[in-house]
Short mmCIF file of C-alpha atoms (C1' of nucleotides) in Angstrom, two decimals:
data_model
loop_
_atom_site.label_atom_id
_atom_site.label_comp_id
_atom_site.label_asym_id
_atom_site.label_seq_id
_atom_site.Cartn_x
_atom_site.Cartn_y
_atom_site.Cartn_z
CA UNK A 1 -9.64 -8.29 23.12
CA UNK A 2 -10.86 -8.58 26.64
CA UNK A 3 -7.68 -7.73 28.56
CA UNK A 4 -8.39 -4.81 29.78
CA UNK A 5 -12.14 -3.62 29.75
CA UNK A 6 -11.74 0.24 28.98
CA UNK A 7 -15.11 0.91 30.75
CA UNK A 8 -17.56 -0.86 32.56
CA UNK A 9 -20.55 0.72 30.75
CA UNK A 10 -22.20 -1.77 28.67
CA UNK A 11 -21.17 -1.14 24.78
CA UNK A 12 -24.85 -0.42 22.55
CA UNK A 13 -22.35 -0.05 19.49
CA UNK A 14 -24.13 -1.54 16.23
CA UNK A 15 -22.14 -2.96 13.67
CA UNK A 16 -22.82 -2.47 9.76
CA UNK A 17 -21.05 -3.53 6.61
CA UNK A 18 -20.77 -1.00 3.86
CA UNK A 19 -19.77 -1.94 -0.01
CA UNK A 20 -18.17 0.08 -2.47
CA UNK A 21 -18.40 -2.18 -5.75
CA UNK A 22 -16.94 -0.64 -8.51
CA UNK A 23 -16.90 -1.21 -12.14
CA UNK A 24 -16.02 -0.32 -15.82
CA UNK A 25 -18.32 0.74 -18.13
CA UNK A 26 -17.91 2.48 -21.63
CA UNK A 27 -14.80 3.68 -20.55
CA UNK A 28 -15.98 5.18 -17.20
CA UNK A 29 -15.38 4.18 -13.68
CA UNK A 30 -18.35 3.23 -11.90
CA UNK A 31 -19.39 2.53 -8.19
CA UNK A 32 -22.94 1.26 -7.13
CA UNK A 33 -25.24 3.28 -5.18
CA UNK A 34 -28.83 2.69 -4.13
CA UNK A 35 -31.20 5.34 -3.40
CA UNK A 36 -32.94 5.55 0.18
CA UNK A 37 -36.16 5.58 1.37
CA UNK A 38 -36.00 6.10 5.21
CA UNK A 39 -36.98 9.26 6.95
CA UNK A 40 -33.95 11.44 7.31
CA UNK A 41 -32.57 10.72 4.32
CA UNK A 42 -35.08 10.08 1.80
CA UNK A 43 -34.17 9.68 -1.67
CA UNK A 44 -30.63 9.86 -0.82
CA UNK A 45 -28.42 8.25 -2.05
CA UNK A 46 -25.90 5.81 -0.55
CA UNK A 47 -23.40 2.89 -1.02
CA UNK A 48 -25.18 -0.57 -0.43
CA UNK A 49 -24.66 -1.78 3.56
CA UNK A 50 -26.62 -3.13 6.29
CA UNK A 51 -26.39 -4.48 9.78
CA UNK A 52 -23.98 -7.87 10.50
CA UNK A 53 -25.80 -10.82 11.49
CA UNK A 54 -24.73 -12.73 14.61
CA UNK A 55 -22.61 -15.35 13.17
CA UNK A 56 -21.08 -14.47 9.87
CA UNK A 57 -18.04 -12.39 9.33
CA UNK A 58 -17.98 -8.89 7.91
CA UNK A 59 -16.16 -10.41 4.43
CA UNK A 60 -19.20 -12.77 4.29
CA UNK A 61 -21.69 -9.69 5.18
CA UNK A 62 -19.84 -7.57 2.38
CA UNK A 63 -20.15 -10.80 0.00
CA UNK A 64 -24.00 -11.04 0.93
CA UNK A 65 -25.03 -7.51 -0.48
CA UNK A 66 -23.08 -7.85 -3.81
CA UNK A 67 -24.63 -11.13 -4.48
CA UNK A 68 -27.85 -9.20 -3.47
CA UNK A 69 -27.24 -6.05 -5.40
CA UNK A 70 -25.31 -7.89 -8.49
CA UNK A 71 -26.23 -10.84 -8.56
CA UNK A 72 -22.29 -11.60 -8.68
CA UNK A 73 -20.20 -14.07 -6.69
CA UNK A 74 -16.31 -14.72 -7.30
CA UNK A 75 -15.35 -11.05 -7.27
CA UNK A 76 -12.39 -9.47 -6.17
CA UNK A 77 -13.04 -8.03 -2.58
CA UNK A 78 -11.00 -6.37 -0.28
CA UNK A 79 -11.54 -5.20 3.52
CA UNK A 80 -10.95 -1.02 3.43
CA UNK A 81 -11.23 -0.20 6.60
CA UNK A 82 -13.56 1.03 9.88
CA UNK A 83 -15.20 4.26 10.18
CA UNK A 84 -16.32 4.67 13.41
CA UNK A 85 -16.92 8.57 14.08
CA UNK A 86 -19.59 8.61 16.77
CA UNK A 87 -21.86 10.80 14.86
CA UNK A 88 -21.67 9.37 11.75
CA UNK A 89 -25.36 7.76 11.82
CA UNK A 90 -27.80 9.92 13.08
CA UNK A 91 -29.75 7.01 14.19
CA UNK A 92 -27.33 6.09 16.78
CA UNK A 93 -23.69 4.47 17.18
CA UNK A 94 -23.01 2.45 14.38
CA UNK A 95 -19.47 1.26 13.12
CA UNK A 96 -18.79 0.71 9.82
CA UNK A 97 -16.87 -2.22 8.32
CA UNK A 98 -15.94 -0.71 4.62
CA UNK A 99 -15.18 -3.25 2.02
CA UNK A 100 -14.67 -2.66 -1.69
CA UNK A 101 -15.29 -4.63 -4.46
CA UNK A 102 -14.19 -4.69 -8.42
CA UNK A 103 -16.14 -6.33 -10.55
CA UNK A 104 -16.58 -7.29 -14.78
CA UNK A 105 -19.31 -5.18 -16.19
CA UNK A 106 -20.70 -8.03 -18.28
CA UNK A 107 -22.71 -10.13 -15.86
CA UNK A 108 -24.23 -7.55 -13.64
CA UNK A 109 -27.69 -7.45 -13.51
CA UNK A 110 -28.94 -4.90 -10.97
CA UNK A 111 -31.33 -5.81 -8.80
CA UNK A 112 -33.62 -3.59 -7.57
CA UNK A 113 -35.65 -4.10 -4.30
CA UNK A 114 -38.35 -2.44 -2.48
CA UNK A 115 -36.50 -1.45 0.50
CA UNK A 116 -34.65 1.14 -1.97
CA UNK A 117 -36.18 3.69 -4.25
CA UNK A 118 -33.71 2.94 -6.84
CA UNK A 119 -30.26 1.15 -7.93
CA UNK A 120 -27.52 2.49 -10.28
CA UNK A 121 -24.36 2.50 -11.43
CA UNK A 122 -23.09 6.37 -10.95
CA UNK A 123 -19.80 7.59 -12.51
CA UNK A 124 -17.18 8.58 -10.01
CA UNK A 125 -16.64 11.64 -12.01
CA UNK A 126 -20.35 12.62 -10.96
CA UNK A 127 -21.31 11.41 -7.81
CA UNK A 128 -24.12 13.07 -6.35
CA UNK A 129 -23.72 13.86 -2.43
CA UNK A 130 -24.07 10.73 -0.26
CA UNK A 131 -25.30 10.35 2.86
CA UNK A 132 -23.26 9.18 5.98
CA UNK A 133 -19.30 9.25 5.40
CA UNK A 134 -19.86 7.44 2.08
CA UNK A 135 -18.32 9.49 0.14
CA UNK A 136 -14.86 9.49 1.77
CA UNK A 137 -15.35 5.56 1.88
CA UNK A 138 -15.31 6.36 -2.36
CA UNK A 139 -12.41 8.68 -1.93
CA UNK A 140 -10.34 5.98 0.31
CA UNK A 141 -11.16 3.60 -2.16
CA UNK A 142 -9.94 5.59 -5.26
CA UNK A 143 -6.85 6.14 -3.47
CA UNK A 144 -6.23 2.91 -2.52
CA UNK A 145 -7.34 0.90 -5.59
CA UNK A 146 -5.16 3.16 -7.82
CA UNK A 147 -2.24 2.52 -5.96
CA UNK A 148 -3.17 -1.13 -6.14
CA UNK A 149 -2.99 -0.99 -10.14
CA UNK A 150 0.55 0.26 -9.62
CA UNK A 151 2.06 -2.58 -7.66
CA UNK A 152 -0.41 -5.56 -8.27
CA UNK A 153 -2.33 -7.70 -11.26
CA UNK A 154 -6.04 -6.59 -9.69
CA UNK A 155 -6.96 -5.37 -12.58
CA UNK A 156 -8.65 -8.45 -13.81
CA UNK A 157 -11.05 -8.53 -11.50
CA UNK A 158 -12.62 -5.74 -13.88
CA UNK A 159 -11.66 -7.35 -16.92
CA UNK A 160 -13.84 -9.86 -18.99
CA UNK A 161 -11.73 -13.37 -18.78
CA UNK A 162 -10.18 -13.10 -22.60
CA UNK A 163 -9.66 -9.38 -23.77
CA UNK A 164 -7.03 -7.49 -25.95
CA UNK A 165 -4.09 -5.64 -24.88
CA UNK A 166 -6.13 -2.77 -26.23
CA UNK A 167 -8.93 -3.19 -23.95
CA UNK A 168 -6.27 -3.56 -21.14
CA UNK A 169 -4.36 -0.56 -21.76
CA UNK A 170 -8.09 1.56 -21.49
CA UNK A 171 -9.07 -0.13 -18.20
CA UNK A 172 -6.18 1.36 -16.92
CA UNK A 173 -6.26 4.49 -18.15
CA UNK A 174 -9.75 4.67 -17.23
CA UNK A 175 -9.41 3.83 -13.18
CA UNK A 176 -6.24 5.73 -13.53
CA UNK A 177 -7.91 8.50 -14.71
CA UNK A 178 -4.58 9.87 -17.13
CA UNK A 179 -3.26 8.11 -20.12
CA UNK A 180 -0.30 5.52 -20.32
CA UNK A 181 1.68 5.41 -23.62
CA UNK A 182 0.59 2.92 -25.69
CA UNK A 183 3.73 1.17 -26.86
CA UNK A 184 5.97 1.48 -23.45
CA UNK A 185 3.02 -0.15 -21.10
CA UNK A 186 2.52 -2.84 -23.69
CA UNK A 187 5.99 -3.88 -23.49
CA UNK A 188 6.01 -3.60 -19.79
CA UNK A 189 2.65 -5.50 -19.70
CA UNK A 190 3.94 -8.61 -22.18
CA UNK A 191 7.62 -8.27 -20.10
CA UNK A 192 5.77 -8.86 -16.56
CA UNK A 193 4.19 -11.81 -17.87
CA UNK A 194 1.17 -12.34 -16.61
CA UNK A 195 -1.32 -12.10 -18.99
CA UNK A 196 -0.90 -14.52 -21.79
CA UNK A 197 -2.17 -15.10 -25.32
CA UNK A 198 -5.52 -17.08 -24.90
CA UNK A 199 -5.24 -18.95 -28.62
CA UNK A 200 -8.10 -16.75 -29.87
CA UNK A 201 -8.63 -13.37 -31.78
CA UNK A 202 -11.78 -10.64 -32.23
CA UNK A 203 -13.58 -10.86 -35.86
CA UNK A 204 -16.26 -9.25 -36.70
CA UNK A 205 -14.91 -5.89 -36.75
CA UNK A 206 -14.31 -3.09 -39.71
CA UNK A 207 -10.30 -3.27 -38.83
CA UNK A 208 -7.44 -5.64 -38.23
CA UNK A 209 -8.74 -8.15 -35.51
CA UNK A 210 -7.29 -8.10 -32.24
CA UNK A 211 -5.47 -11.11 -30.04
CA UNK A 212 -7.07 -12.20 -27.04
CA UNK A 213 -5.14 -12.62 -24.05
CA UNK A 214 -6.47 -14.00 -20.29
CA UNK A 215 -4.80 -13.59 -17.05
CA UNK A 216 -2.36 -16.44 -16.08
CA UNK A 217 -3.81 -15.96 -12.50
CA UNK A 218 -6.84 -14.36 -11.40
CA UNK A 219 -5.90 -13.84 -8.02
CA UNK A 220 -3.80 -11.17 -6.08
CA UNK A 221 -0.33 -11.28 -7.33
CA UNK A 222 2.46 -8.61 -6.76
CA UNK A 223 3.78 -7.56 -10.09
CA UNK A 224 5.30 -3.58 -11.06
CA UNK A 225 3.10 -2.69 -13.20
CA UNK A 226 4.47 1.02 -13.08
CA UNK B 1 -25.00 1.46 7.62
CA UNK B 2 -28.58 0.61 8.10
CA UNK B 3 -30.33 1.00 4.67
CA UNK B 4 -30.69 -3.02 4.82
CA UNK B 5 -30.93 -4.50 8.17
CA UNK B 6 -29.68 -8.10 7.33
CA UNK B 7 -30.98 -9.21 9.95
CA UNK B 8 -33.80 -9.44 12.10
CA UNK B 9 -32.00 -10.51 15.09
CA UNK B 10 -30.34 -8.17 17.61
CA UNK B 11 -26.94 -7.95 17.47
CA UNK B 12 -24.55 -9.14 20.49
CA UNK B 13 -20.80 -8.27 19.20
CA UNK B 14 -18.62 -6.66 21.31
CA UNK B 15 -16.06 -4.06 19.96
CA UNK B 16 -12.24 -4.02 21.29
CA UNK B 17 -9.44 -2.36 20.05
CA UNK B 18 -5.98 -3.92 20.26
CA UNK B 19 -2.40 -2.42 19.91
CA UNK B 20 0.50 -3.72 17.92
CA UNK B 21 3.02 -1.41 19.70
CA UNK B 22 6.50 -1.09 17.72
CA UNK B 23 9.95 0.22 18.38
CA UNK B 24 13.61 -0.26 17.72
CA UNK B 25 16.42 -1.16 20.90
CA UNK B 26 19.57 -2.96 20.46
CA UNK B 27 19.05 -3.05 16.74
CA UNK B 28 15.80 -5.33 17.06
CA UNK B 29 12.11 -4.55 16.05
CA UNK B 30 10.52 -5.03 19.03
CA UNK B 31 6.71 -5.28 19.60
CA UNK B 32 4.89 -5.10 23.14
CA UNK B 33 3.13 -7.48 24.91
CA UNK B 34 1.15 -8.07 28.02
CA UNK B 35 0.88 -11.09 29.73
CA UNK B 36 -2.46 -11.88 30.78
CA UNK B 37 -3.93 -13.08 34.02
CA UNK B 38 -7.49 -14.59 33.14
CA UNK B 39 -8.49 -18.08 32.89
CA UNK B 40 -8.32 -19.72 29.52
CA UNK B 41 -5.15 -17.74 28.53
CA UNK B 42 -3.24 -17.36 32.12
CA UNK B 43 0.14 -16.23 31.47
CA UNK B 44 -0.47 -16.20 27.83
CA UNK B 45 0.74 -13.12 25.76
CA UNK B 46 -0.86 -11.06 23.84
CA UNK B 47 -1.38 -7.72 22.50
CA UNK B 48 -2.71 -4.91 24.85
CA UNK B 49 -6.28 -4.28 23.81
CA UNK B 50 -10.02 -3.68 25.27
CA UNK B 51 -12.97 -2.85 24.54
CA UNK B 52 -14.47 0.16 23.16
CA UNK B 53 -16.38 3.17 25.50
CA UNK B 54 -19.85 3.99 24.21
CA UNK B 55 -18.73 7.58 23.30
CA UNK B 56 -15.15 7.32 22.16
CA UNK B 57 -13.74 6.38 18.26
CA UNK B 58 -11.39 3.32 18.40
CA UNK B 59 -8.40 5.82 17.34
CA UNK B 60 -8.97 7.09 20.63
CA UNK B 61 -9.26 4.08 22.29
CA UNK B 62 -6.25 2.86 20.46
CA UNK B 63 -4.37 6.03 22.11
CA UNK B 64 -5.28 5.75 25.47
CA UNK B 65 -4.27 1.55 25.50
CA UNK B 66 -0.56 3.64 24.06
CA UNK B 67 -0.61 6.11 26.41
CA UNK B 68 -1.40 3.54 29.58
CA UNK B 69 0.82 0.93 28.28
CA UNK B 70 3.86 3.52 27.36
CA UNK B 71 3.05 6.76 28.71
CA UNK B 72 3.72 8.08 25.48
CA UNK B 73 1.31 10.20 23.18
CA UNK B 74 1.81 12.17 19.40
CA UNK B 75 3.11 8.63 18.24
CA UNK B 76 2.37 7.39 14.40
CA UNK B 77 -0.93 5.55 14.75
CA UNK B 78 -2.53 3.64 11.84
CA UNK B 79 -5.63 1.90 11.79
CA UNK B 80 -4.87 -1.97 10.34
CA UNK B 81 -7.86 -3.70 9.96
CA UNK B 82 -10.70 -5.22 11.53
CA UNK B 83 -10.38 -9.04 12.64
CA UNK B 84 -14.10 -10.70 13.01
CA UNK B 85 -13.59 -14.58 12.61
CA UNK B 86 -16.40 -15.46 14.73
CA UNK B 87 -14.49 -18.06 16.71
CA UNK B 88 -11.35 -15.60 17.51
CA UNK B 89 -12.44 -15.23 21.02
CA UNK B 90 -13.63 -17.96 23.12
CA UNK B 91 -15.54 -15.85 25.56
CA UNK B 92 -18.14 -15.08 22.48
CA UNK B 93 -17.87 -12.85 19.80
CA UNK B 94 -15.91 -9.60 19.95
CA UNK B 95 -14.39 -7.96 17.26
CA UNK B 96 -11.48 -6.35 16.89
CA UNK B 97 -10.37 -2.97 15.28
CA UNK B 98 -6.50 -3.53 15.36
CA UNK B 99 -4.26 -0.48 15.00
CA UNK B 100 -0.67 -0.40 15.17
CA UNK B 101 1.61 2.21 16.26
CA UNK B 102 5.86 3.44 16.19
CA UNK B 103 7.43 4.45 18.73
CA UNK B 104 11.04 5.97 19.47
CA UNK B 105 12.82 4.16 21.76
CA UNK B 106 13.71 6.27 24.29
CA UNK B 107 11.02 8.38 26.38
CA UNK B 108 9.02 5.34 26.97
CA UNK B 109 8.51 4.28 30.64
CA UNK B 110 6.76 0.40 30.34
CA UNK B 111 3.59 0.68 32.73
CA UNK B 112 2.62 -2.33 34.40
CA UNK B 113 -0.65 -2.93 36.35
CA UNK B 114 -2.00 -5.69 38.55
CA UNK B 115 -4.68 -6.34 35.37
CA UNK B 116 -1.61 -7.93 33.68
CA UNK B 117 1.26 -10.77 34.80
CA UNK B 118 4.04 -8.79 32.94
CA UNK B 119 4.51 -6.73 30.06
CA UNK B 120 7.41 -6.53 28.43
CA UNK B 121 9.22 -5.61 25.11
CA UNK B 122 9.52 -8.74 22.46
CA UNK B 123 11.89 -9.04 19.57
CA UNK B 124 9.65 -9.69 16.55
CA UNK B 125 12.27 -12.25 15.59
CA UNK B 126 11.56 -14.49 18.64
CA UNK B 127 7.52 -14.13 19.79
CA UNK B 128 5.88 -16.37 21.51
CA UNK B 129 2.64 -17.70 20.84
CA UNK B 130 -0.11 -14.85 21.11
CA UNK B 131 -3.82 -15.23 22.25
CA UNK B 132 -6.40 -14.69 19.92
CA UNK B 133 -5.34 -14.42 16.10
CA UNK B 134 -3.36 -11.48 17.72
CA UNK B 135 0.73 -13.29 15.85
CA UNK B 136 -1.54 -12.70 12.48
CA UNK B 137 -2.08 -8.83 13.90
CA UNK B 138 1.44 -8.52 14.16
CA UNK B 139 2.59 -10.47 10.49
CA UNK B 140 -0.03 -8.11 8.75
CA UNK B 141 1.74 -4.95 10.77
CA UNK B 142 5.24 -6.23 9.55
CA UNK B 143 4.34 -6.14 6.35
CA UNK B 144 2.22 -3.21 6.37
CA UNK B 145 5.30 -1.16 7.80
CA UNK B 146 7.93 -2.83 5.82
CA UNK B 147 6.10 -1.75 2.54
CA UNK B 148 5.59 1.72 4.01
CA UNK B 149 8.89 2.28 4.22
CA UNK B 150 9.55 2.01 0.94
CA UNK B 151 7.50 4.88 -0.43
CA UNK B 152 7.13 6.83 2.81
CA UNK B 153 8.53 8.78 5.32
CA UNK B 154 6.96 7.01 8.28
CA UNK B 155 10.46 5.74 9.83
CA UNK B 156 10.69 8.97 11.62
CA UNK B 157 8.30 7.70 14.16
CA UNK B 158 11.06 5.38 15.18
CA UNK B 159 14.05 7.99 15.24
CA UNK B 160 14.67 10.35 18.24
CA UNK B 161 14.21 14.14 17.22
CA UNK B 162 18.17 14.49 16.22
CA UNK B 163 20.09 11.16 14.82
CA UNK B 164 23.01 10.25 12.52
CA UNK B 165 22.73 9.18 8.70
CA UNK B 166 24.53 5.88 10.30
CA UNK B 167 21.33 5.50 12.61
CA UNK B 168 18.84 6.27 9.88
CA UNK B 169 20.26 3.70 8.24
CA UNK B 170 20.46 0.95 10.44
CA UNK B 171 16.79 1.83 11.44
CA UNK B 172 15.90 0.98 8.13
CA UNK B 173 18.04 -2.25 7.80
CA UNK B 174 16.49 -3.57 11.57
CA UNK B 175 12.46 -3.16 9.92
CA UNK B 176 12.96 -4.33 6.61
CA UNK B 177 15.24 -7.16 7.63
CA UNK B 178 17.96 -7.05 5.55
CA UNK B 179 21.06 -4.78 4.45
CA UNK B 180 21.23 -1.88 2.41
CA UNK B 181 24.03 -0.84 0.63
CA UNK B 182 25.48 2.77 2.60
CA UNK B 183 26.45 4.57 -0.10
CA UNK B 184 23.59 3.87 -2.83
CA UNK B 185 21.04 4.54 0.57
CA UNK B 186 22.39 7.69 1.73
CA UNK B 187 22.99 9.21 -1.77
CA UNK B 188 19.50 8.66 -2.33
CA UNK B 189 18.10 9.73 1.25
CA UNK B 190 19.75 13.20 0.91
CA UNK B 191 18.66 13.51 -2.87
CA UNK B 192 15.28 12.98 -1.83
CA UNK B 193 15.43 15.74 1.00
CA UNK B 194 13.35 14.79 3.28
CA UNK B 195 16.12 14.81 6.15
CA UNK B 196 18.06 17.78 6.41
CA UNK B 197 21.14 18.63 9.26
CA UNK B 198 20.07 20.12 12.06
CA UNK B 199 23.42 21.95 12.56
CA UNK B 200 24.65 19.79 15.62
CA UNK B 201 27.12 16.95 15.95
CA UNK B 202 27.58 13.87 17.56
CA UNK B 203 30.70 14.21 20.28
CA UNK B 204 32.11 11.93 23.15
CA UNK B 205 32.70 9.37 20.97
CA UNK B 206 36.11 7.25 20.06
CA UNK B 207 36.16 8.24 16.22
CA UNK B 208 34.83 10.89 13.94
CA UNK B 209 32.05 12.61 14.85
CA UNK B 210 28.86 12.71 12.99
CA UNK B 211 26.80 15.21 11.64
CA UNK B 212 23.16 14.76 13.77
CA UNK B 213 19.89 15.18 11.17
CA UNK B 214 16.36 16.13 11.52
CA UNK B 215 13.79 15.15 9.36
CA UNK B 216 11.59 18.62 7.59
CA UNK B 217 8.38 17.20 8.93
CA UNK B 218 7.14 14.73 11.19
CA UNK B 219 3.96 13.75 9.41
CA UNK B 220 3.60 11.39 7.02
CA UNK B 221 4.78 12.16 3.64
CA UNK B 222 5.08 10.29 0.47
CA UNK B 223 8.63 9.69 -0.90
CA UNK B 224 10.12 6.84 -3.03
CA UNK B 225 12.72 5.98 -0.51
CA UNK B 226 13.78 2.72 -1.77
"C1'" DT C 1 49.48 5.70 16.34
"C1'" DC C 2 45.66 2.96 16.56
"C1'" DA C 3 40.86 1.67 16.51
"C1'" DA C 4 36.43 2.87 15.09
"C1'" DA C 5 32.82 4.78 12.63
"C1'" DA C 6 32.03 8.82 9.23
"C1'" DG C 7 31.99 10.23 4.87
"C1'" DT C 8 32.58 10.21 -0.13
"C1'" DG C 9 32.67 8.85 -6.52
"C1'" DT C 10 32.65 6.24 -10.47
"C1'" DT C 11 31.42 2.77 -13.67
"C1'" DC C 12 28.26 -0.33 -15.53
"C1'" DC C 13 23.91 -1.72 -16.63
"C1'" DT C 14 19.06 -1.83 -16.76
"C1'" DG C 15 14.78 0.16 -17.36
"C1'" DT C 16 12.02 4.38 -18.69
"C1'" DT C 17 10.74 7.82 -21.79
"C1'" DA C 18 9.56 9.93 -26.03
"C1'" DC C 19 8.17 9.30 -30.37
"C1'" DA C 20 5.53 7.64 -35.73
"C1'" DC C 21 4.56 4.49 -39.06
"C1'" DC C 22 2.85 0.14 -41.36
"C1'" DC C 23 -0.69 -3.80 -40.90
"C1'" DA C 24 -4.95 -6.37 -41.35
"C1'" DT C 25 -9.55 -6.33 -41.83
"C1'" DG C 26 -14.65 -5.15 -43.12
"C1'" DA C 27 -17.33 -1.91 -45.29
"C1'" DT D 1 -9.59 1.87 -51.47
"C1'" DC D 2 -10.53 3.75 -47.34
"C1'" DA D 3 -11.31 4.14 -42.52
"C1'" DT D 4 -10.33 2.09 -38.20
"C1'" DG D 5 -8.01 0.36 -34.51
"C1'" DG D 6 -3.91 -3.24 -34.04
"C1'" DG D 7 0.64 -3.83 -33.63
"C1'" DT D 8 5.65 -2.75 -33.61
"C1'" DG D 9 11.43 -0.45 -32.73
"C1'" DT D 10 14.98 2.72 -31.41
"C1'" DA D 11 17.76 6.24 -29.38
"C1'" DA D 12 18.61 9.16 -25.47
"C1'" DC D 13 18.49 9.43 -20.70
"C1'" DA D 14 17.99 8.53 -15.73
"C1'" DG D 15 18.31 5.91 -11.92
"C1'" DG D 16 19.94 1.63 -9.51
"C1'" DA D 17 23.66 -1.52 -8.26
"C1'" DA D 18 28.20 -2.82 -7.18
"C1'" DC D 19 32.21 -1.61 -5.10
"C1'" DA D 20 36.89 0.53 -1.28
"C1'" DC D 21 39.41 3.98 0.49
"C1'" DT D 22 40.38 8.37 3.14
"C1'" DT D 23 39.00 11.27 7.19
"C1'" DT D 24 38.37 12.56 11.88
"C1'" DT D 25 38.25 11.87 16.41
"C1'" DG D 26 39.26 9.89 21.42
"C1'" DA D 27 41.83 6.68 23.73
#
DNA sequence: TCAAAAGTGTTCCTGTTACACCCATGA
DNA sequence: TCATGGGTGTAACAGGAACACTTTTGA
């Protein structure tokens, strides 16, 4: 950090926190976006972010406006990286501190302020123009949270905690975006081990009822999924 | 960015870049370090680092510590992550973007200034203690790099232009830490074809020549190496 | 002719792919 | 009894792992 000072100019460099929280809903991949207000970009619309405070960390920052826009605490949520192009806030210099989040869809209640002329969940298929560089921060996160499913268990983090293998084999066809075959990722799935019968089944439904499984851990864990 | 200032308060964070600079001699990683000068941390290593101009990106900033430190440029630079634990620095808080970078070893003239006590090349396997958080900068590169090089091509960064299928290969076994079989590794590099001969041979030497390689590109690419 | 690193094949085994039918339930 | 999604096996194939000797050169 202060080794060398690369210029004697005083640094007027703000520092913001951006989210990207991202869920599952009737078999399409959402992310969260709230609609602006502010002058230049009125009605646009934008990933949820604001200014660092003094003392907290980015992480806790990023964990403040989910809890704020969500209502959501517990979540999975991972650092993506800083985007820092000097005109990429027409207001001034302002870094950006990306973090993504995946969350359960059950849960979520939106919360919708006054500082925004609207909150919703938008499917990634659809995204309407952002403003900013928010919609690479979407594309960086696609990329990174589908190679993710390849190599880790983060997939519960958008999972309910009991849910069939059925239900499993969608949500990751869904963030995936292609299908899996049924039979070969199921055996791969119960193989890897880690998701586990829960004791329970569905009822209530017009076919045969399903077993419930639940994650033996819900946090990060480095399993080959495919 | 700004759609939510968090806070009413004005900011006072300062922004520095640091460097976690890599390359391979004598068969050993090797990372570089400065030794600084300054009061609390006299004679302490560290990472080279500083803070951000008003008007440049950190990339940039990351490049010129490179350049200053190494005298080298057109290196493989990667951003790794932003380090904000408020009590990181004991002169107040600064953040950090860190990026980390792979060099070859040869064409790289060490710089030193009167900023710094020493700098100086350190085998990854023996550090000393680092200011800052900056030993946690360097874990997060090792493992960033070592699981690059699995499905990547990045390990050119490390090679001169021209080099033997031997050297390849032992570049690979110094990163990753351990031994790969020769056979299995080289079948596999030359299937996957991202290294092809350049046409030229090794000569001088007390035993059988080798055939010298180049790789097809020097950008990164994404191949299943291992 | 010796020392040193270069270069080269085969077998075994494991994991991946492709593929289709019966099961259990509620309506 | 029917419609719906749940649940299951096998054969062919590809890729990974283990393993040792011959070749070419300079000294």
């Amino acid at each position: 950090m202060t080794q060398v000072k690369l210029s004697t100019e005083e640094q007027n460099i703000k520092i913001a926190v951006d989210a990207a929280i991202f869920t599952v809903q009737h078999d399409e991949l959402m992310v969260l976006l709230i609609q602006m207000k502010k002058k230049p970009f009125a009605n646009v619309w934008a990933l949820p972010g604001g200014l660092m405070e003094q003392e907290e960390t980015t992480e806790n920052a990023a964990r403040r406006i989910l809890k704020i826009q969500t209502g959501v605490s517990d979540v999975y949520l991972e650092q993506l990286g800083t985007f820092d192009d000097p005109k990429r806030d027409p207001f001034g210099r302002v870094i950006s501190v990306a973090y993504f989040a995946l969350v359960p869809s059950e849960g979520v209640k939106l919360e919708t302020t006054d500082k925004y002329a609207d909150v919703q969940w938008w499917s990634v298929q659809k995204l309407p123009s952002l403003a900013y560089d928010h919609s690479y921060m979407v594309q960086v996160t696609l990329e990174r949270v589908r190679a993710k499913l390849g190599y880790t268990n983060v997939i519960w983090s958008l999972l309910p905690s009991e849910f069939t293998l059925s239900q499993l084999h969608r949500m990751y066809e869904v963030v995936l975006g292609h299908s899996l075959d049924k039979r070969n990722f199921l055996r791969k799935v119960l193989h890897l081990d880690f998701v586990v019968p829960s004791g329970n089944k569905v009822s209530g439904e017009a076919h045969r009822p399903a077993e419930l499984y639940k994650f033996k851990q819900k946090k990060l864990q480095y399993v080959e999924v495919l």
